[in-house]
PDB file of C-alpha atoms in Angstrom:
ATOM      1  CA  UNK U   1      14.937 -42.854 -57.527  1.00 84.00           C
ATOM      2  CA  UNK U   2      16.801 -45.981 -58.932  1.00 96.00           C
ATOM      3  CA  UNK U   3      19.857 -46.077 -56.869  1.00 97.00           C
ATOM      4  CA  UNK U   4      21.167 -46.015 -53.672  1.00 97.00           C
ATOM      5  CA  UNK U   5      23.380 -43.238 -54.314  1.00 96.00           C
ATOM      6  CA  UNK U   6      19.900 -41.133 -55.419  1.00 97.00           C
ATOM      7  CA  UNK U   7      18.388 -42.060 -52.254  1.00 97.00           C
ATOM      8  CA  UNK U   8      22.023 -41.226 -50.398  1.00 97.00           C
ATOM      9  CA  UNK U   9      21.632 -37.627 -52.517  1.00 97.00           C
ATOM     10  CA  UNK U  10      18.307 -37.082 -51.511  1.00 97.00           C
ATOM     11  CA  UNK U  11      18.518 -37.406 -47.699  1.00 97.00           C
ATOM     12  CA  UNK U  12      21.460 -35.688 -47.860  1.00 98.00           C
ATOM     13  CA  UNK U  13      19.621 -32.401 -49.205  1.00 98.00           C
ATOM     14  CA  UNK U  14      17.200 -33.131 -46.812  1.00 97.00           C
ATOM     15  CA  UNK U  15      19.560 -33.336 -43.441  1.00 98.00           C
ATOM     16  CA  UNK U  16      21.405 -30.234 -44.678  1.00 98.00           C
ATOM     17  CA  UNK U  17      17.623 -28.636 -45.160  1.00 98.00           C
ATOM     18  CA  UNK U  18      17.199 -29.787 -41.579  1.00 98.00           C
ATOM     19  CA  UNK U  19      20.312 -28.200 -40.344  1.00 98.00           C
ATOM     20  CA  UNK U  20      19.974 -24.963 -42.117  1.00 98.00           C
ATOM     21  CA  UNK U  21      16.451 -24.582 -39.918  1.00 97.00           C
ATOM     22  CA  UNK U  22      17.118 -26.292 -36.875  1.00 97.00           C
ATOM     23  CA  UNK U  23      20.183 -22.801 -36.439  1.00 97.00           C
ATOM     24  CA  UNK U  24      17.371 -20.483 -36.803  1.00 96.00           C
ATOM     25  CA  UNK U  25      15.397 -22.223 -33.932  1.00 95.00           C
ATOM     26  CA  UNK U  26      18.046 -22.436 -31.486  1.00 96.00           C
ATOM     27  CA  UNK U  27      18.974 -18.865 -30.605  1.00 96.00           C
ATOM     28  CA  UNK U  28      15.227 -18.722 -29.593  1.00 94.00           C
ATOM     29  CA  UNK U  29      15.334 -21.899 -27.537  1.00 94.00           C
ATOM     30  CA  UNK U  30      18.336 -20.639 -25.916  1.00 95.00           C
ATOM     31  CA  UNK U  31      16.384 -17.401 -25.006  1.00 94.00           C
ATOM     32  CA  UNK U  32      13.274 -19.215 -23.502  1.00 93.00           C
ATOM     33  CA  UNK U  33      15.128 -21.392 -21.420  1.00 94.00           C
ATOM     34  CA  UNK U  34      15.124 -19.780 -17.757  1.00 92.00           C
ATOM     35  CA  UNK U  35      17.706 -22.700 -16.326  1.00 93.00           C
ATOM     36  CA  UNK U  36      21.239 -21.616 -17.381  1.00 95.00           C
ATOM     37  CA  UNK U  37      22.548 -25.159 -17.736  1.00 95.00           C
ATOM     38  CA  UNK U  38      19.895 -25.493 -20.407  1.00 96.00           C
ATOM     39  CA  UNK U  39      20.608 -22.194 -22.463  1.00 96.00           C
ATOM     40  CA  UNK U  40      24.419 -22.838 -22.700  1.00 96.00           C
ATOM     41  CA  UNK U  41      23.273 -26.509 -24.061  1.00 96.00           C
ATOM     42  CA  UNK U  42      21.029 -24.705 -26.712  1.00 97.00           C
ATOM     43  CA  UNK U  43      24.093 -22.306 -27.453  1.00 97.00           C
ATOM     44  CA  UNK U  44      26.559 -25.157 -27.417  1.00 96.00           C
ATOM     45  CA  UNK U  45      24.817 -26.745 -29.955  1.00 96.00           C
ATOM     46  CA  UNK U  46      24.207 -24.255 -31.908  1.00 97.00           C
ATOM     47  CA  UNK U  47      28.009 -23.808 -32.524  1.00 97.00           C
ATOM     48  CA  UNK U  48      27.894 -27.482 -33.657  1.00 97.00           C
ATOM     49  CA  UNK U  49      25.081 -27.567 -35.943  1.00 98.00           C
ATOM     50  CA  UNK U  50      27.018 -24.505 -37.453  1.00 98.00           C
ATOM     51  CA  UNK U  51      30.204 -27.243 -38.245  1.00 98.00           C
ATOM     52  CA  UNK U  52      27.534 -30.052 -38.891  1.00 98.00           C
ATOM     53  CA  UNK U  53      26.298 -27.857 -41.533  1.00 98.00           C
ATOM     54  CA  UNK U  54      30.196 -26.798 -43.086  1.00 98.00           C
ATOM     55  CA  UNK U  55      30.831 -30.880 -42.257  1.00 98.00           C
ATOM     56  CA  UNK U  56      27.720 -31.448 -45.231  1.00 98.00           C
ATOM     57  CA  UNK U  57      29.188 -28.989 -47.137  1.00 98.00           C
ATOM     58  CA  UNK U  58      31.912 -30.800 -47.577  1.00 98.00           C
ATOM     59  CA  UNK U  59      30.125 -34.039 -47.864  1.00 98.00           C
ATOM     60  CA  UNK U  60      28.585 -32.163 -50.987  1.00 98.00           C
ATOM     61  CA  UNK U  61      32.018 -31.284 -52.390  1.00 97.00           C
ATOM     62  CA  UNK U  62      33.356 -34.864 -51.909  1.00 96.00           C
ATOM     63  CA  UNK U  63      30.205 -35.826 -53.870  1.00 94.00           C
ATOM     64  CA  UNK U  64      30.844 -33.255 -56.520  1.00 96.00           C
ATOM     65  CA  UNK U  65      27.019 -31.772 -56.093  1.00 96.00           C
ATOM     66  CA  UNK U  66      25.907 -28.141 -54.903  1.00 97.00           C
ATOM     67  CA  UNK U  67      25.268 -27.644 -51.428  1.00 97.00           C
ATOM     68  CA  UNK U  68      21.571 -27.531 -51.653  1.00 96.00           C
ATOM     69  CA  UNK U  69      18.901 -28.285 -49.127  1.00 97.00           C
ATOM     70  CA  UNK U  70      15.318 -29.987 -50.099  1.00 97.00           C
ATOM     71  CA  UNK U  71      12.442 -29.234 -48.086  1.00 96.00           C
ATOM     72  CA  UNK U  72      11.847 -31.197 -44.576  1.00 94.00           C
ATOM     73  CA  UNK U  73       8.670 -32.149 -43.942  1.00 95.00           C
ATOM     74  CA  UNK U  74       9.624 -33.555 -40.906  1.00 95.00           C
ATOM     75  CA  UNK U  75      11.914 -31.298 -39.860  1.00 96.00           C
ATOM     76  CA  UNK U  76       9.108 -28.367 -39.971  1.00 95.00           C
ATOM     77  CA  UNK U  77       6.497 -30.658 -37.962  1.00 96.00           C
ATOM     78  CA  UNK U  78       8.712 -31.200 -35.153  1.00 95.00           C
ATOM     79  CA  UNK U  79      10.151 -27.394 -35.184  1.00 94.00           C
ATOM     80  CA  UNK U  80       6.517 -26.285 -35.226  1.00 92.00           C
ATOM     81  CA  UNK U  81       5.377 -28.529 -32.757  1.00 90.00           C
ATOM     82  CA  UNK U  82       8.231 -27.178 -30.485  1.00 87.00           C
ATOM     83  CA  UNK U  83       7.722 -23.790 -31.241  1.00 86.00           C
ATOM     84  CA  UNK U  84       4.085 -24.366 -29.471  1.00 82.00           C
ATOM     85  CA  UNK U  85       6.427 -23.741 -26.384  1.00 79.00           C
ATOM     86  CA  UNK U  86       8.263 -20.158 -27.664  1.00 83.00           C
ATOM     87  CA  UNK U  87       4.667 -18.812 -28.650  1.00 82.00           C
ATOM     88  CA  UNK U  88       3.075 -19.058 -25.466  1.00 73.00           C
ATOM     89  CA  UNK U  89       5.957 -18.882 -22.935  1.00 71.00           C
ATOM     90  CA  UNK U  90       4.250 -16.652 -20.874  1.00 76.00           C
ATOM     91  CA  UNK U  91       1.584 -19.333 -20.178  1.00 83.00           C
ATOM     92  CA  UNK U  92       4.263 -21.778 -18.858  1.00 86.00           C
ATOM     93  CA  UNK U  93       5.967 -22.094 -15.478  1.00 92.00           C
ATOM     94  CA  UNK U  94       9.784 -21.529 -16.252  1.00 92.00           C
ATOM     95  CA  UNK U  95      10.370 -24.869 -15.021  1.00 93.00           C
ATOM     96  CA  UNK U  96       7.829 -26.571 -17.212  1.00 93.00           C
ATOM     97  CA  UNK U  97       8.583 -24.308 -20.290  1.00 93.00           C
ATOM     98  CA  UNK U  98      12.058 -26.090 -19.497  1.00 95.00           C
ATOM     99  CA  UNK U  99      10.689 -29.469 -19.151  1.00 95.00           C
ATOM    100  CA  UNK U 100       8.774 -28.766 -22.863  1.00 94.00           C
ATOM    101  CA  UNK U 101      12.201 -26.843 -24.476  1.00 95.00           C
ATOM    102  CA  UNK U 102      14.102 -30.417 -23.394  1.00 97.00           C
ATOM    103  CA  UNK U 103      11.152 -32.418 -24.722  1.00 96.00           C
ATOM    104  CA  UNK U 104      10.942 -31.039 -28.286  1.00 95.00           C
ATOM    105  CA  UNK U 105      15.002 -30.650 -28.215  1.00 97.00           C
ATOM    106  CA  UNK U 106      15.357 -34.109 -27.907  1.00 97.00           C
ATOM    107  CA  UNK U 107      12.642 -34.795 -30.824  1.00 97.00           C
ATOM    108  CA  UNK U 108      14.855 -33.285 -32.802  1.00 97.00           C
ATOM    109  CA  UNK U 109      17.875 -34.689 -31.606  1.00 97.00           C
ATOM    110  CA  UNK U 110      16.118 -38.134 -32.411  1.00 97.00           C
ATOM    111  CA  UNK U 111      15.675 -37.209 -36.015  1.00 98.00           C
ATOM    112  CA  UNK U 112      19.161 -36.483 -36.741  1.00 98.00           C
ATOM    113  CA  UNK U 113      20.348 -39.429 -35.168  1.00 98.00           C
ATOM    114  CA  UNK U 114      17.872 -41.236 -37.287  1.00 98.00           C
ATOM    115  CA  UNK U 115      19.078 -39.819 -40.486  1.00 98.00           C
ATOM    116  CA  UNK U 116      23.079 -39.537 -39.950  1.00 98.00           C
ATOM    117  CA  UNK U 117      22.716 -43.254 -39.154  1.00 98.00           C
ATOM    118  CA  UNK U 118      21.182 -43.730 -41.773  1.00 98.00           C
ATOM    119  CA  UNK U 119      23.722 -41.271 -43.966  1.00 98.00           C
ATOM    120  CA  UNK U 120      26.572 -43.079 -42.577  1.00 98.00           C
ATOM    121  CA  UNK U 121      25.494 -46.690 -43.646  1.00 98.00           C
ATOM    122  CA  UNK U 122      24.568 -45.441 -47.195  1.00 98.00           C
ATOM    123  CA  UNK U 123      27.649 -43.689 -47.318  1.00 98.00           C
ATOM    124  CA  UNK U 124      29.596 -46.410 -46.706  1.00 98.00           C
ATOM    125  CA  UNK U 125      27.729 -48.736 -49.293  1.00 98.00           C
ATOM    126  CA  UNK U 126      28.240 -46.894 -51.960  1.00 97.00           C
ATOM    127  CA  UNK U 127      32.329 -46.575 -51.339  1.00 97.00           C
ATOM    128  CA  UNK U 128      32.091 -42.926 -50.190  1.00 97.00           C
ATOM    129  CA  UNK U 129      33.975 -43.515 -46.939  1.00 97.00           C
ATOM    130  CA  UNK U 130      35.548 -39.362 -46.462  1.00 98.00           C
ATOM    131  CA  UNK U 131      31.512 -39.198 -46.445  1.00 98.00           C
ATOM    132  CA  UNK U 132      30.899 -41.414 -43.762  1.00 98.00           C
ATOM    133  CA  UNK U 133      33.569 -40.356 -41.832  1.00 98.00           C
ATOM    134  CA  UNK U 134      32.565 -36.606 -41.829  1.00 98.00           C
ATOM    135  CA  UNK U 135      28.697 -38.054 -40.971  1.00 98.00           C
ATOM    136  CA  UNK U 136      29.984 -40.533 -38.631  1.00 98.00           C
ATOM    137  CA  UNK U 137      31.306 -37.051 -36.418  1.00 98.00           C
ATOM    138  CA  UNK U 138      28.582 -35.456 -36.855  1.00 98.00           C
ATOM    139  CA  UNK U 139      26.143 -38.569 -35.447  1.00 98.00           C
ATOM    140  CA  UNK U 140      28.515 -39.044 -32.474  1.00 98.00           C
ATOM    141  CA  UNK U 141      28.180 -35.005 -31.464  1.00 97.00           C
ATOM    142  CA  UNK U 142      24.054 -35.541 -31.816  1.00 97.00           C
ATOM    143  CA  UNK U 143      24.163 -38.486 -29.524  1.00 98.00           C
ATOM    144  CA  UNK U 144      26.286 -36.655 -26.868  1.00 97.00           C
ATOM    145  CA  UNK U 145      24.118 -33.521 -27.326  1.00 96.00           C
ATOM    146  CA  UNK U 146      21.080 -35.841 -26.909  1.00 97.00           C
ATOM    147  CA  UNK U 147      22.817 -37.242 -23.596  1.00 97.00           C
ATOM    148  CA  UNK U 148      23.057 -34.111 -22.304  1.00 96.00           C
ATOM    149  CA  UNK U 149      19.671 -33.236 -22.706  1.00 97.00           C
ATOM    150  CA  UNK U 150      18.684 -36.207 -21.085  1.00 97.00           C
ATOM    151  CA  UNK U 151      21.227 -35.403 -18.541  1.00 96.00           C
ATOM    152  CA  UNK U 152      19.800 -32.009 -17.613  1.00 96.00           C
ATOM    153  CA  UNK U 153      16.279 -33.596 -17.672  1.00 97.00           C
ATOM    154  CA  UNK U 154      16.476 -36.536 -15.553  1.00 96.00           C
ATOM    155  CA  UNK U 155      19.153 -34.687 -13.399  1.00 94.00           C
ATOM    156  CA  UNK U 156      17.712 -30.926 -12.879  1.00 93.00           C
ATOM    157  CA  UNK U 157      14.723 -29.751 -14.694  1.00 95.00           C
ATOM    158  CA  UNK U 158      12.156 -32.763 -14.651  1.00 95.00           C
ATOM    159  CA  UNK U 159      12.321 -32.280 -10.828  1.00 92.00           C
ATOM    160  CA  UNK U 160      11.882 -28.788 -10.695  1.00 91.00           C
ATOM    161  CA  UNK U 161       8.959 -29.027 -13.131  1.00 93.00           C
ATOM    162  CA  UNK U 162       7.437 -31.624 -11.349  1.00 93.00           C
ATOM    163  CA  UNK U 163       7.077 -29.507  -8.149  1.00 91.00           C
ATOM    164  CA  UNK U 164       5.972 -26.433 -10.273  1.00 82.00           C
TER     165      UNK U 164
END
């Protein structure tokens, strides 16, 4: 890579790789989550990483490239390390299993912020503002979903899964 705009490219395949995974891994989330609270936040964002994904998509087009994801390496680690939680469910107190869900959510949630920051100042660098715009929506909806996860946490389920 030579340029900025290669490196912008690049990350951009791999955030829309990202995406593309992290709305096969939510449903399931959603599904072990016994606190209700914490399953509508799961489903909630999955209806938003749906738009963050249409939002790249259109980042794409503005760039004049195919929508095309590159492989995540880091992506897969932290969904793998999370899944940890979905495989053995059964071994969990619902209120821990919570406690974990939030946990690995939020590793996620940590990423994305990382790399639409990230997005949004290349973006703007290399004169693509309609780019950082679109990103710039997208990063504020991660930090409010990461919030809320914190929210629920420190509010509801760290308690409960502290007396489990």
């Amino acid at each position: 890579m030579d340029t900025l705009q290669e490196l912008f490219e690049d990350q951009l395949k791999d955030i829309y790789y990202a995406e593309k995974q992290i709305v096969k891994t939510l449903p399931k989330m959603a599904k072990a989550a016994s606190y209700t609270e914490l399953q509508k936040a799961f489903e909630g964002h999955l209806k938003e990483t749906e738009k963050h994904i249409s939002r790249l998509e259109s980042v794409f087009d503005l760039m004049g490239l195919p929508a095309l994801g590159k492989k995540c390496e880091a992506i897969e680690g932290i969904i793998e390390e999370g899944s940890e939680f979905l495989k053995d469910k059964k071994e969990f107190d619902p209120d821990v299993l919570d406690a974990g869900l939030i946990a690995s959510a939020q590793r996620v949630e940590h990423y994305e912020i990382a790399v639409y920051g990230t997005l949004c100042t290349f973006a703007k660098r290399i004169g693509q503002d309609e780019a950082a715009k679109l990103l710039e929506e997208t990063l504020g909806e991660e930090k409010s979903a990461d919030k809320k996860l914190t929210d629920l946490a420190v509010n509801k389920v760290n308690d409960k899964a502290a007396k489990a």
